[in-house]
XYZ file of C-alpha atoms in Angstrom:
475
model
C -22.521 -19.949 6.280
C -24.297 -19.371 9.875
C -27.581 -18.089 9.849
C -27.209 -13.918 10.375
C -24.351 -13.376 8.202
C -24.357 -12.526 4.506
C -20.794 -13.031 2.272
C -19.611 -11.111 -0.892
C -16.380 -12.544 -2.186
C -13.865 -12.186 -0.295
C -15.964 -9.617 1.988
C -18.562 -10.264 4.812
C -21.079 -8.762 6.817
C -21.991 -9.410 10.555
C -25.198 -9.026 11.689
C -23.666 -7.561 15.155
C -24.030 -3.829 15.423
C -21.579 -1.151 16.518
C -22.606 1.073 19.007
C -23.429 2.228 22.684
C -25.649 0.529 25.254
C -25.658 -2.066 28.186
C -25.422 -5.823 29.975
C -28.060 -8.413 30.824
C -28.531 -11.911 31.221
C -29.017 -13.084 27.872
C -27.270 -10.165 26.024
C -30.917 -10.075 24.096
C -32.302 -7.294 22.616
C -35.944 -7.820 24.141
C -38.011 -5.210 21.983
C -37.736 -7.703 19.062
C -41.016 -9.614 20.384
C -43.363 -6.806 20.368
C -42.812 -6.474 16.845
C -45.581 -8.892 15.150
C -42.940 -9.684 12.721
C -39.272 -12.597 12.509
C -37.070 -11.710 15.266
C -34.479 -9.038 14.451
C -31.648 -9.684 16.847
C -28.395 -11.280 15.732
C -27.514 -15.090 15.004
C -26.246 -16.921 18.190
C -28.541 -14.927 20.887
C -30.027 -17.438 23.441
C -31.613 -16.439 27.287
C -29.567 -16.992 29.585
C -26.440 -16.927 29.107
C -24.304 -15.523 32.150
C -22.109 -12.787 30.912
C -18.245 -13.191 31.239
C -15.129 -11.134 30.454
C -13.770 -12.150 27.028
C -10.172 -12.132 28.114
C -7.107 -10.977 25.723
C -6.244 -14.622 24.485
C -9.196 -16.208 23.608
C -9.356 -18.054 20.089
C -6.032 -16.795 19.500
C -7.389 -13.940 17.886
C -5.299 -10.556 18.611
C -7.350 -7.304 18.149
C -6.264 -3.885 18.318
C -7.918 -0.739 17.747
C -7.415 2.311 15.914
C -9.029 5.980 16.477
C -8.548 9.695 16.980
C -9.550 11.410 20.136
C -9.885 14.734 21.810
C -11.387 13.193 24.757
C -10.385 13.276 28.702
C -8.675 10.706 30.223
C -11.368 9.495 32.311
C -13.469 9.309 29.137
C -10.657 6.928 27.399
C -10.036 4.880 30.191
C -13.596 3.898 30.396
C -13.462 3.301 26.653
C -10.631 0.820 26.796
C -11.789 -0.894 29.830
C -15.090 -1.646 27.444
C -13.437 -2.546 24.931
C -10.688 -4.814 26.758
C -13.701 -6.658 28.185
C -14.572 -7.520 24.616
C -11.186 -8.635 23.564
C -9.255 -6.257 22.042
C -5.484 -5.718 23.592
C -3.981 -2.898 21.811
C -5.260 0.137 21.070
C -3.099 2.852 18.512
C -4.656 6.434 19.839
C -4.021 9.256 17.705
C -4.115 11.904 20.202
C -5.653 15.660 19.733
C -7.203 18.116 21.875
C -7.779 17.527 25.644
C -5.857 14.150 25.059
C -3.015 15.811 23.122
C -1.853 17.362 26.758
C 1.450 16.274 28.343
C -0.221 14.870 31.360
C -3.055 12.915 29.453
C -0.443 11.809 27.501
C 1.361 10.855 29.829
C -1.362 8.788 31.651
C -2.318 7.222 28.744
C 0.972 5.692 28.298
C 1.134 3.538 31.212
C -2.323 1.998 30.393
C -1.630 -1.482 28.633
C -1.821 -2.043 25.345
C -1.938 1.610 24.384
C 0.076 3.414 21.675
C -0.005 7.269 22.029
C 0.692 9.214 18.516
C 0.998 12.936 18.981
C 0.635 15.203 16.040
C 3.828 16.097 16.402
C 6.325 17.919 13.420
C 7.460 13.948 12.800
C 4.064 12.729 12.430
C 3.109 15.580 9.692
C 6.780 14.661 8.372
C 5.873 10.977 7.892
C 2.042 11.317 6.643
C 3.314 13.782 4.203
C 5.350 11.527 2.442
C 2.055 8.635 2.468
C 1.359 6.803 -0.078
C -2.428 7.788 0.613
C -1.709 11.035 -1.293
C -1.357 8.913 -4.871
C -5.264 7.355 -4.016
C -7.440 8.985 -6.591
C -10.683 7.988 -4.629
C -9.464 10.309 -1.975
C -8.283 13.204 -4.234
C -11.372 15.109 -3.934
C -11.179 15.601 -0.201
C -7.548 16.925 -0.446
C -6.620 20.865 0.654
C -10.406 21.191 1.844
C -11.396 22.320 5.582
C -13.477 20.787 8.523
C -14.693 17.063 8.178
C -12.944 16.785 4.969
C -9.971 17.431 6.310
C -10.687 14.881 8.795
C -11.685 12.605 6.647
C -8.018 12.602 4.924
C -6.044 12.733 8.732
C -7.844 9.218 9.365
C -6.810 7.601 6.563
C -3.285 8.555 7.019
C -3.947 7.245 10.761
C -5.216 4.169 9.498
C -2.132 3.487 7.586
C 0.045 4.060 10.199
C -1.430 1.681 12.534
C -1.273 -0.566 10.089
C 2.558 -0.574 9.942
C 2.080 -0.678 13.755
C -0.041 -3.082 13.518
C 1.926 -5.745 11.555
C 4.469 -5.448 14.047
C 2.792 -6.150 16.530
C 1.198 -9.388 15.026
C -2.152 -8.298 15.059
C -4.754 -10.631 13.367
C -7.844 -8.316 13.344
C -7.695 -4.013 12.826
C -10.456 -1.907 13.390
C -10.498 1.832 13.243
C -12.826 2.896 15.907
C -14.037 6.314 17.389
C -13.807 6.895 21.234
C -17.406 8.034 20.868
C -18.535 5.027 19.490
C -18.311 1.368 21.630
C -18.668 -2.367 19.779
C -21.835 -4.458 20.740
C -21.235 -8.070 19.903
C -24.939 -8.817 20.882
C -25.363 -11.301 19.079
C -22.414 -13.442 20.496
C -23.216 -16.003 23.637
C -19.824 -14.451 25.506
C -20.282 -11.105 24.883
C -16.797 -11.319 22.750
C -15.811 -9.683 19.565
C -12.872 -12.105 20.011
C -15.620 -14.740 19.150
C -16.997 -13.068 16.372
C -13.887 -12.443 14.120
C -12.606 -16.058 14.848
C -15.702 -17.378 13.621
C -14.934 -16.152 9.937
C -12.809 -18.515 7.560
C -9.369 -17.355 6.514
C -9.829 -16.335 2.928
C -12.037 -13.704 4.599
C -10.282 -10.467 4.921
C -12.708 -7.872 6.102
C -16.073 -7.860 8.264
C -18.215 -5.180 8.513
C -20.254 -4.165 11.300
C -23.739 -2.279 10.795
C -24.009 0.623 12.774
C -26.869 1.718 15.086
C -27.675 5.367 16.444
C -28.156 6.563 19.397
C -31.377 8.183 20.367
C -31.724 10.723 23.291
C -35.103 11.019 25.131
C -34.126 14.349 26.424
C -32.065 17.609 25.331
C -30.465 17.247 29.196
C -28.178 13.730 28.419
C -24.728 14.584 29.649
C -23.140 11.005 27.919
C -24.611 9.307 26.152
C -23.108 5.731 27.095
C -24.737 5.911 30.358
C -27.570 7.700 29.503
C -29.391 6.743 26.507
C -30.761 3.600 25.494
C -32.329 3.780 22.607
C -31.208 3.185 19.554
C -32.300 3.477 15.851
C -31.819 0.301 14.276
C -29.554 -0.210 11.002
C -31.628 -0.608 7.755
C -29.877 -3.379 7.022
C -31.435 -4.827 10.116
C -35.199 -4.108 9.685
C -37.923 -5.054 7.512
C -38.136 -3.328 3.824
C -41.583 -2.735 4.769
C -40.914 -1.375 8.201
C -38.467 1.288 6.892
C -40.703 2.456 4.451
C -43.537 2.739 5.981
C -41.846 4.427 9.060
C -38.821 6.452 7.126
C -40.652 9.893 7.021
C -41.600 9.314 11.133
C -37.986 8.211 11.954
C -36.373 11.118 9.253
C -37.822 14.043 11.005
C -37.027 16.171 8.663
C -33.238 15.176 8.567
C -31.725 14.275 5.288
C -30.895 11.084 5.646
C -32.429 8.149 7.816
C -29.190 8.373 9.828
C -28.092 12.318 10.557
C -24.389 10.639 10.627
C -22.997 7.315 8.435
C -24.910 4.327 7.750
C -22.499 1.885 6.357
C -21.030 0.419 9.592
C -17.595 -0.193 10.319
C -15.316 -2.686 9.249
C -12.543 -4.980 10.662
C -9.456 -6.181 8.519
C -6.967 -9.008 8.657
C -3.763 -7.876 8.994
C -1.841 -8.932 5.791
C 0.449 -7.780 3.331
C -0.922 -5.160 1.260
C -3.755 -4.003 3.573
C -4.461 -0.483 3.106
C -7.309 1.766 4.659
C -10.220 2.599 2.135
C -11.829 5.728 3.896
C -12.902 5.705 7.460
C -14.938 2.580 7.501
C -13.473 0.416 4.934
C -10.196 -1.424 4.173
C -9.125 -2.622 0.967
C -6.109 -4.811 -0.032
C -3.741 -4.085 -3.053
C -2.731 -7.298 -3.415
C -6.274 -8.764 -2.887
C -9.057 -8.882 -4.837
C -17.000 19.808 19.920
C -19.548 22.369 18.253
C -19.564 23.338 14.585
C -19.349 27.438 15.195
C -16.047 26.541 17.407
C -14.296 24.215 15.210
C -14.659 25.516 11.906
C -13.838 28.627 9.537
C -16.229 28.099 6.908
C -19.178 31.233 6.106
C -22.437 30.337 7.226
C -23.518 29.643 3.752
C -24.969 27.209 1.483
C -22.423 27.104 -0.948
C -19.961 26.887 1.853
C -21.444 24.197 3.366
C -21.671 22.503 0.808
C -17.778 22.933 0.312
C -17.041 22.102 4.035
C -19.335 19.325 4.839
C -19.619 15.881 3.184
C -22.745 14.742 4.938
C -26.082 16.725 4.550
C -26.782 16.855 7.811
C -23.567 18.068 9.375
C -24.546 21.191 6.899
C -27.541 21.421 8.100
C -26.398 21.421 12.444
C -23.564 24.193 10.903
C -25.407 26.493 9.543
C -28.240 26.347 12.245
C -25.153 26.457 14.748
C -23.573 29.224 13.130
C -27.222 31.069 12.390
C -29.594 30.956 15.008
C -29.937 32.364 18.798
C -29.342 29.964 21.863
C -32.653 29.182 22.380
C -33.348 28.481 18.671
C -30.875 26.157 18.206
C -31.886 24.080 21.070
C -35.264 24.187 19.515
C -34.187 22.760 16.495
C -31.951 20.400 18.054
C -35.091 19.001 20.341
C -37.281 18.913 16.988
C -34.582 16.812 14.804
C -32.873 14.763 17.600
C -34.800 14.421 20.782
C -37.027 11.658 21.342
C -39.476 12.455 23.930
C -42.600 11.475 22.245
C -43.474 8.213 24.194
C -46.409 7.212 21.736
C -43.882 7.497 18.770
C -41.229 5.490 20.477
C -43.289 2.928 21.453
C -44.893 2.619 17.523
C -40.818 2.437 16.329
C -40.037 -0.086 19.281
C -43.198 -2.178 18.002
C -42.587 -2.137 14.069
C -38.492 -2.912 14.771
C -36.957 0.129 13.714
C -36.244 1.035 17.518
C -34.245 -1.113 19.439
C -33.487 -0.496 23.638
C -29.668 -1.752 24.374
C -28.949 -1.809 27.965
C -24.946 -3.759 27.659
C -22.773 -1.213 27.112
C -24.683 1.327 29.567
C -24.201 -1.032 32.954
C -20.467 -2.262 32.137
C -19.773 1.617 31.221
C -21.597 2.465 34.798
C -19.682 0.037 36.338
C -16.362 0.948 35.254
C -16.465 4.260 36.136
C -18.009 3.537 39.740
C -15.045 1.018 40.112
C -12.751 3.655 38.590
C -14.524 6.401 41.028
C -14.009 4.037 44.618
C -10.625 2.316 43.574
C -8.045 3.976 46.581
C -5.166 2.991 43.693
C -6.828 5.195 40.841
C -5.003 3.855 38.368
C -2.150 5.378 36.639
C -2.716 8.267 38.605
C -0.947 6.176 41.903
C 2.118 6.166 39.381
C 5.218 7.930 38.273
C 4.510 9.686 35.219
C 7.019 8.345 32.359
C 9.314 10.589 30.118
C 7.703 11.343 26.874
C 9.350 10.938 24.292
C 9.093 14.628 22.778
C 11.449 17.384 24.772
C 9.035 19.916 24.385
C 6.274 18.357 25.600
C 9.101 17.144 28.449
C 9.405 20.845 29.247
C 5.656 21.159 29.769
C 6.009 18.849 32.677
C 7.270 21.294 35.251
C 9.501 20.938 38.661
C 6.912 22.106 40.550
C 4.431 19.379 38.485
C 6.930 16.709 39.097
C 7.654 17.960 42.923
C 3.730 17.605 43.396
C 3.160 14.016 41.717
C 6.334 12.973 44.193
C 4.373 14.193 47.154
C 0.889 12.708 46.433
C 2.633 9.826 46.062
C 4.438 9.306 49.302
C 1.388 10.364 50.804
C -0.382 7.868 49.066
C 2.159 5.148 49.882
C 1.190 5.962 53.789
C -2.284 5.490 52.874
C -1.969 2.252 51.464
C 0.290 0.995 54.359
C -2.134 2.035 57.077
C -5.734 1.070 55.318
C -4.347 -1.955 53.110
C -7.510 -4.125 53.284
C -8.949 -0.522 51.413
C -6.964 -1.231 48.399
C -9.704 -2.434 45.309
C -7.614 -2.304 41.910
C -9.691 -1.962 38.640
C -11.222 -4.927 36.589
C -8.981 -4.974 33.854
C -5.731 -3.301 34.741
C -3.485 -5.880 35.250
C -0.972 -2.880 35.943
C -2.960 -1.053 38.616
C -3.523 -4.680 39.919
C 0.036 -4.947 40.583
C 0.586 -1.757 41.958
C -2.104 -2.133 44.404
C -0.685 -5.938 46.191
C 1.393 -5.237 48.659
C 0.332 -8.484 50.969
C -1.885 -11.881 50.480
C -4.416 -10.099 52.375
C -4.621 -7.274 49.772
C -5.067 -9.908 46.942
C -7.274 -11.537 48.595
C -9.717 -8.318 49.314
C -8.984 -7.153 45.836
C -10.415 -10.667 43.939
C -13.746 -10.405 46.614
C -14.052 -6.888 45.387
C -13.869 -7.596 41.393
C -16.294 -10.608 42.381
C -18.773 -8.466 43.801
C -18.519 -5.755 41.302
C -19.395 -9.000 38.624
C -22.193 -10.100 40.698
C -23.478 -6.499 41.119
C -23.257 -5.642 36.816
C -24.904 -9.309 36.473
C -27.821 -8.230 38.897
C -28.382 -4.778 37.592
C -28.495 -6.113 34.199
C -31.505 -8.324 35.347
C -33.078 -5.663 36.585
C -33.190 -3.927 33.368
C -34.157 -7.246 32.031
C -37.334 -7.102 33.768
C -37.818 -3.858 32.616
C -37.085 -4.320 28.931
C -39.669 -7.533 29.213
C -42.789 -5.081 31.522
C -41.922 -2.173 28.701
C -42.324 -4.589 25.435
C -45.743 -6.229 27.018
C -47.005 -2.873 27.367
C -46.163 -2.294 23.837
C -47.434 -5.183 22.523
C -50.654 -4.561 24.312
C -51.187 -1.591 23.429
């Protein structure tokens, strides 16, 4: 068994954390050697190593996500160009919210490798008949409002995509939040294609420790772009680091983590795979803001009834209880970081961890996405969807306008062709955007030169990470 992982029959976990951050050379996570102490980072990290796309076919190994989101469009595109980079092809999106609208919808659908469920009257149909509703585990969070109720809606996700999922051959499912991104670290290529072929086959689920994201200010917008810092796992630090620090790190929060802290997981898909919760699988065969989005009284009792985690009680009830400016009080005293000194003493002792990966490929997808005269899907013809109401939704006058902006954009393209810079990994907006040799040719300078520019912002931060964990070290 390589150094960094840690097996328990028939289940394993990786060293590699889930979260947000951003690229380098060397994929390292540089804070480690200000910490007196063994390094913390991940099995398999060397300096270095020049950062590459993963591609969709490497190892064999076919991926494929599975989440709910209320998110924009622009905020899922970015999201799935991340997460393409890494190696996963298909994504099953369980749409609700701002990404439950026709035209979202409808966007989302020529993206490839994404399946768009609606909660539609055949969805409710379908989960209502689930077998999920027999698991006795899950009982307790039956007929119960807010994250409960969530709670139950992603299993019954989960087990549709796994139906999906077995058609579609997938080797590797993992249920996934569009808030959250994968950092294989710890891998040379940057690829969680990599990671999951590395296990043996009698190995039928991998978990992945989560980090947390730490904002330095009360002003961060998003938080894949902006923050990067990052509270380390505890299954990553020192027993005596934790400790020592918990009480400092805690600030007054219930938990260590104010969300989960048992990671998520990735499952073979094989007969008899069903979901076990949010963040684990299991095999029967084999061993927006609270006061907006929720009904419950501001009480403790019904807290207590409408929350699972203690500190999504807590952010209710402040939510629900205290002015404007108090609440952004108490959210600067629980979740801001702006205490240099402290940060420093948690980046030192290894509880603290700065990820720049995820930040600079996020940055650099949407500034590709942003200058790209093809725009993706939007430079397309909306398909039919599939539901006639939602059809309806779609107006004349809608589908009069798309016609329009796209003849005009058709002139566009024929009169500034050498303009024309399709997106990195959008093999369809790729082919909508050649119309000559020349364009093909102006297109692969442009994705080279976006490459070279991620590679040399990433050292940049390099030499920052290194000047920021001297002065720690010194200090």
């Amino acid at each position: 068994m390589p150094e960094g992982f840690a097996t328990s029959d028939r289940l394993q976990y990786s060293q590699l954390p889930l979260n947000s951050a951003s690229t380098r050379k060397g994929l390292r996570e540089e804070p480690d050697s200000s910490s007196g102490s063994k390094p913390h980072h991940a099995a398999g990290q060397q300096s270095g190593v020049e950062w590459r796309p993963a591609g969709t076919d490497l190892q064999g190994q076919k991926l494929a996500f599975v989440g709910m989101t209320s998110e924009s469009y622009d905020q899922i595109r970015v999201w799935l160009q991340y997460h393409q980079t890494l190696g996963v092809s298909l994504f099953y999106l369980f749409v609700d919210g701002q990404a439950a609208r026709p035209e979202v919808q409808a966007q989302l659908m020529l993206l490839p490798g994404v399946t768009v469920i609606a909660r539609d009257e055949e969805l409710i149909e379908r989960q209502a008949h689930s077998r999920i509703w027999n698991e006795t585990w899950l009982a307790a969070f039956f007929h119960k409002p807010c994250n409960h109720e969530l709670f139950v809606r992603q299993s019954l996700n989960m087990e549709i995509a796994i139906e999906m999922a077995t058609k579609d051959s997938v080797d590797w499912l993992l249920h996934i939040d569009t808030d959250e991104l994968m950092y294989p670290g710890g891998n040379d290529g940057f690829s969680l294609q990599h990671v999951l072929a590395a296990f043996a086959d009698d190995v039928d689920t991998v978990v992945f420790p989560n980090y947390e994201s730490l904002p330095e200010s009360d002003k961060v917008h998003d938080p894949f772009t902006e923050v990067t810092l990052f509270k380390r796992n505890y299954a990553h630090v020192l027993s005596e680091s934790y400790f020592k620090s918990y009480h400092t790190v805690a600030r007054g929060n219930p938990n260590y983590f104010i969300t989960y802290g048992n990671g998520k997981s990735a499952a073979r898909v094989r007969p008899g795979l069903r979901p076990n919760g949010a963040h684990r699988w299991y095999n029967y065969f084999r061993a927006p803001i609270r006061r907006d989005r929720c009904d419950c009284a501001p009480t403790e009792d019904d807290a207590k009834r409408c929350f699972i985690l203690p500190f999504d009680r807590s952010a209710f009830l402040a939510a629900s209880l205290k002015t404007d400016d108090e609440l952004l009080d108490w959210f600067n005293e629980r979740l801001v970081w702006n205490d240099q000194a402290v940060v420093t003493e948690m980046l030192k002792n290894g509880l603290f961890v700065r990820i720049f990966a995820p930040q600079i490929l996020v940055r650099g997808f949407q500034a590709m996405n942003t200058q790209t005269n093809v725009k993706g899907t939007q430079d397309m013809q909306l398909p039919v969807l599939p539901d006639p109401e939602m059809n309806h939704k779609l107006t004349q006058q809608q589908q009069q306008q798309q016609q329009q902006q796209q003849q005009q954009q058709q002139q566009q393209q024929q009169q500034k062709q050498q303009q024309t810079v399709p997106s990195v990994i959008q093999p369809a907006e790729v082919k909508a955007a050649i119309v000559d040799n020349t364009v093909v040719e102006g297109a692969a300078q442009a994705v080279q030169q976006a490459a070279d520019s991620v590679l040399t912002t990433a050292k940049d931060a390099s030499d920052a990470v290194v000047a920021e964990v001297k002065a720690a070290a010194t200090a």
